XYZ file of N, CA and C in Angstrom:
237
model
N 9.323 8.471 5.075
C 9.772 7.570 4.030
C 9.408 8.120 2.653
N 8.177 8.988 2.299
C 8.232 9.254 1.261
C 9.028 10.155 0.747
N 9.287 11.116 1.763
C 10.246 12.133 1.231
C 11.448 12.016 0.986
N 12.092 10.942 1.663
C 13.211 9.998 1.023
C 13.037 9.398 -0.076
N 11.928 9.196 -0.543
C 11.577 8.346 -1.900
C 11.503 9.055 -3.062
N 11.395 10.759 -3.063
C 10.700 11.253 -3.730
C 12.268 12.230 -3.969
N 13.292 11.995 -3.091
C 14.028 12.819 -3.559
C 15.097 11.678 -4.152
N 14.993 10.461 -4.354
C 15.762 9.446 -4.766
C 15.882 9.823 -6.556
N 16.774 9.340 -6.872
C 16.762 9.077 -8.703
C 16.118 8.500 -9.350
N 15.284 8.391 -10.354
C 14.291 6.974 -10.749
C 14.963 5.884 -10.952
N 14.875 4.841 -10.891
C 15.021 3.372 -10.744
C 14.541 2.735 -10.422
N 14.972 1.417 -10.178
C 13.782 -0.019 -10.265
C 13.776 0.162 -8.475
N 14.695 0.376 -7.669
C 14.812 0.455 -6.217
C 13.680 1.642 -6.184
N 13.585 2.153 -6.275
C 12.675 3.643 -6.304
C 11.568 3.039 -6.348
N 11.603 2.689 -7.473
C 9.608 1.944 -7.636
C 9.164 0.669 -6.838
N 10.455 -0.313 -6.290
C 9.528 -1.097 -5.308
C 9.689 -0.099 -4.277
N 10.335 0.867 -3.866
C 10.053 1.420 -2.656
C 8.458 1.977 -2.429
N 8.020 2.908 -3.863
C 7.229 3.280 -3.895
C 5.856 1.918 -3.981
N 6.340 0.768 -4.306
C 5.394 0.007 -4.337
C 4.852 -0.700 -2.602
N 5.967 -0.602 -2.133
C 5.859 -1.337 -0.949
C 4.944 -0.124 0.011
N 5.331 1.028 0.016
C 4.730 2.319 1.074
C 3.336 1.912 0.416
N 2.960 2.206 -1.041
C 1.467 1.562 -1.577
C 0.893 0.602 -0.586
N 1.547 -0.530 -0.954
C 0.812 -1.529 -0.433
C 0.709 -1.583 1.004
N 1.577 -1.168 1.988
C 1.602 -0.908 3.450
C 0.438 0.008 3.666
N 0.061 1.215 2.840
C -0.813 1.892 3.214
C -2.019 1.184 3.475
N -2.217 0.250 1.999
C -3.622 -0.125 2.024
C -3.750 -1.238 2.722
N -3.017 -2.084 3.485
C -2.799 -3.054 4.428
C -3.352 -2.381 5.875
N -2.352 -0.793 5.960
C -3.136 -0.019 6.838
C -4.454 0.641 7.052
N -4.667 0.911 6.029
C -6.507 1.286 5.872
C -7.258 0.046 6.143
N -7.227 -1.111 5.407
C -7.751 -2.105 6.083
C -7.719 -2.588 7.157
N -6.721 -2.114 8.150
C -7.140 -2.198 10.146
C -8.387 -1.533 10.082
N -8.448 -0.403 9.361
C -9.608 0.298 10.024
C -11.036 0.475 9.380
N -10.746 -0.131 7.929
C -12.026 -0.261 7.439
C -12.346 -1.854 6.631
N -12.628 -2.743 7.678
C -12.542 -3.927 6.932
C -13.285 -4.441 5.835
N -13.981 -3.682 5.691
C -15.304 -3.506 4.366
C -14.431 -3.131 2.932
N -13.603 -2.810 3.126
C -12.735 -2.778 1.976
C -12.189 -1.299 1.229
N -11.141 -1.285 0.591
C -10.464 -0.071 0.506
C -10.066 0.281 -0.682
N -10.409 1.565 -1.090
C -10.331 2.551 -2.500
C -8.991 2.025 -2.591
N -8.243 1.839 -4.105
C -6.811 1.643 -4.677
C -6.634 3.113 -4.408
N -7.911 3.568 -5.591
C -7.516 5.320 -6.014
C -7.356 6.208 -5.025
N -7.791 5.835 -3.716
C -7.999 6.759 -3.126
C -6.218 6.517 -2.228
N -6.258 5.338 -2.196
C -4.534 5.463 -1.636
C -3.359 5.612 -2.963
N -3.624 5.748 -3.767
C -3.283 6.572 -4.831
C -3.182 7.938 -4.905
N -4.096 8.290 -4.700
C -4.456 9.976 -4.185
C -3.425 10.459 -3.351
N -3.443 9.703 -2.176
C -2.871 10.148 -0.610
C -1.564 10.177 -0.416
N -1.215 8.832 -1.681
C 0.311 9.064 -1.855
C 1.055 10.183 -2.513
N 0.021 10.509 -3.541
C 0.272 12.057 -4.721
C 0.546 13.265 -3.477
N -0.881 13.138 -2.736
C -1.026 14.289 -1.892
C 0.717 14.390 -1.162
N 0.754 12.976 -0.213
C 1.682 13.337 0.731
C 2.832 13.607 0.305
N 3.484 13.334 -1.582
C 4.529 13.233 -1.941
C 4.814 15.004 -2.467
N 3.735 15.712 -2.163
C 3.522 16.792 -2.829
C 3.518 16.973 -4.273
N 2.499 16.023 -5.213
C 2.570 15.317 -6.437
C 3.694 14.373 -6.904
N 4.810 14.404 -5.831
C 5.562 13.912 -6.416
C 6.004 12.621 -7.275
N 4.754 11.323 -6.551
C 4.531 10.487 -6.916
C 3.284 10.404 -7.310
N 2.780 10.404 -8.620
C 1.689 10.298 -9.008
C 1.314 8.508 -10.075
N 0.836 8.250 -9.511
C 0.609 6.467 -10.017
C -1.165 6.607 -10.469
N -0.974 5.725 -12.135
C -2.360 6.071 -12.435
C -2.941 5.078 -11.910
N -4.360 4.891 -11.147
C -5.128 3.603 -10.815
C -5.340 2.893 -11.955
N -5.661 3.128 -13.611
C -6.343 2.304 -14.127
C -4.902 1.364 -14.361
N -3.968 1.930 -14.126
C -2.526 1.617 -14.396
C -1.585 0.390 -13.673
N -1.832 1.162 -12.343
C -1.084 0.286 -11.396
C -2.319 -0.013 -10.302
N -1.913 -1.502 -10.015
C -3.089 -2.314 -9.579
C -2.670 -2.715 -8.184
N -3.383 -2.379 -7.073
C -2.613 -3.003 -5.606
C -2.914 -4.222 -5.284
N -1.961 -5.100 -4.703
C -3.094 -6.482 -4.384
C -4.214 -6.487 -3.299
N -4.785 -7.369 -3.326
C -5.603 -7.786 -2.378
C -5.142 -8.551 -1.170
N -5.385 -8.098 0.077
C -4.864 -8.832 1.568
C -6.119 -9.370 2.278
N -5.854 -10.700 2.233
C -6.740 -11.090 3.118
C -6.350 -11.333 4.794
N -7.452 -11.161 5.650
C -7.008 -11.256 7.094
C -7.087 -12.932 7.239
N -6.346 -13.557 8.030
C -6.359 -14.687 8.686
C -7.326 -14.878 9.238
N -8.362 -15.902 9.599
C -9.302 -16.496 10.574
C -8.404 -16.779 11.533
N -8.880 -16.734 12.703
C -8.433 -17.534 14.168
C -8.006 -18.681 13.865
N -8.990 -19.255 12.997
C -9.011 -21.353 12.974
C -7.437 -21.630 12.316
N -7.383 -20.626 11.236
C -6.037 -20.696 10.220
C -5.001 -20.226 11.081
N -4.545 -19.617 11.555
C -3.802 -18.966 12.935
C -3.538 -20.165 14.062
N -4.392 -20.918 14.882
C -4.475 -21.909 15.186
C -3.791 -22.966 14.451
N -4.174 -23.523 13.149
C -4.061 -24.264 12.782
C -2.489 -24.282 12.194
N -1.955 -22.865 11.699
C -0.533 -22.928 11.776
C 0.394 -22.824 13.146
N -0.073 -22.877 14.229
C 0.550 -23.053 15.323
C 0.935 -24.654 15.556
N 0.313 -25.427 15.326
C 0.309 -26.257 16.070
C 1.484 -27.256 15.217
């Protein structure tokens, strides 16, 4: 997906694309480190994998915050 992204034209489609792979990443790092996760560093990873192509400054662009569901809340929208 990035390399589809990176050979796209700039535009507003371009940048939520690039916003959404962002935020999926760090949705994905948080499976595995629930203690919490560098912006910059999935900032970095995106530069890296795009072969600079996408470079986003951290003090710049801000990722949100995901919180995990409790069981009880999960539950409690089931019913």
């Amino acid at each position: 997906m990035i390399e589809i992204i990176t050979l796209m034209p700039d535009s507003e489609e371009k940048d939520a694309l690039i916003s959404m792979v962002a935020h999926h990443m760090k949705k994905l790092m948080l499976i595995h480190n629930k203690e919490g996760v560098d912006d910059a560093k999935i900032l970095r990873d995106l530069a890296e994998y795009s072969r600079g192509k996408i470079n986003l400054d951290p003090d710049q662009y801000i990722l949100l915050d995901f919180k995990e569901e409790s069981e009880k809340q999960t539950k409690q929208k089931s019913k």
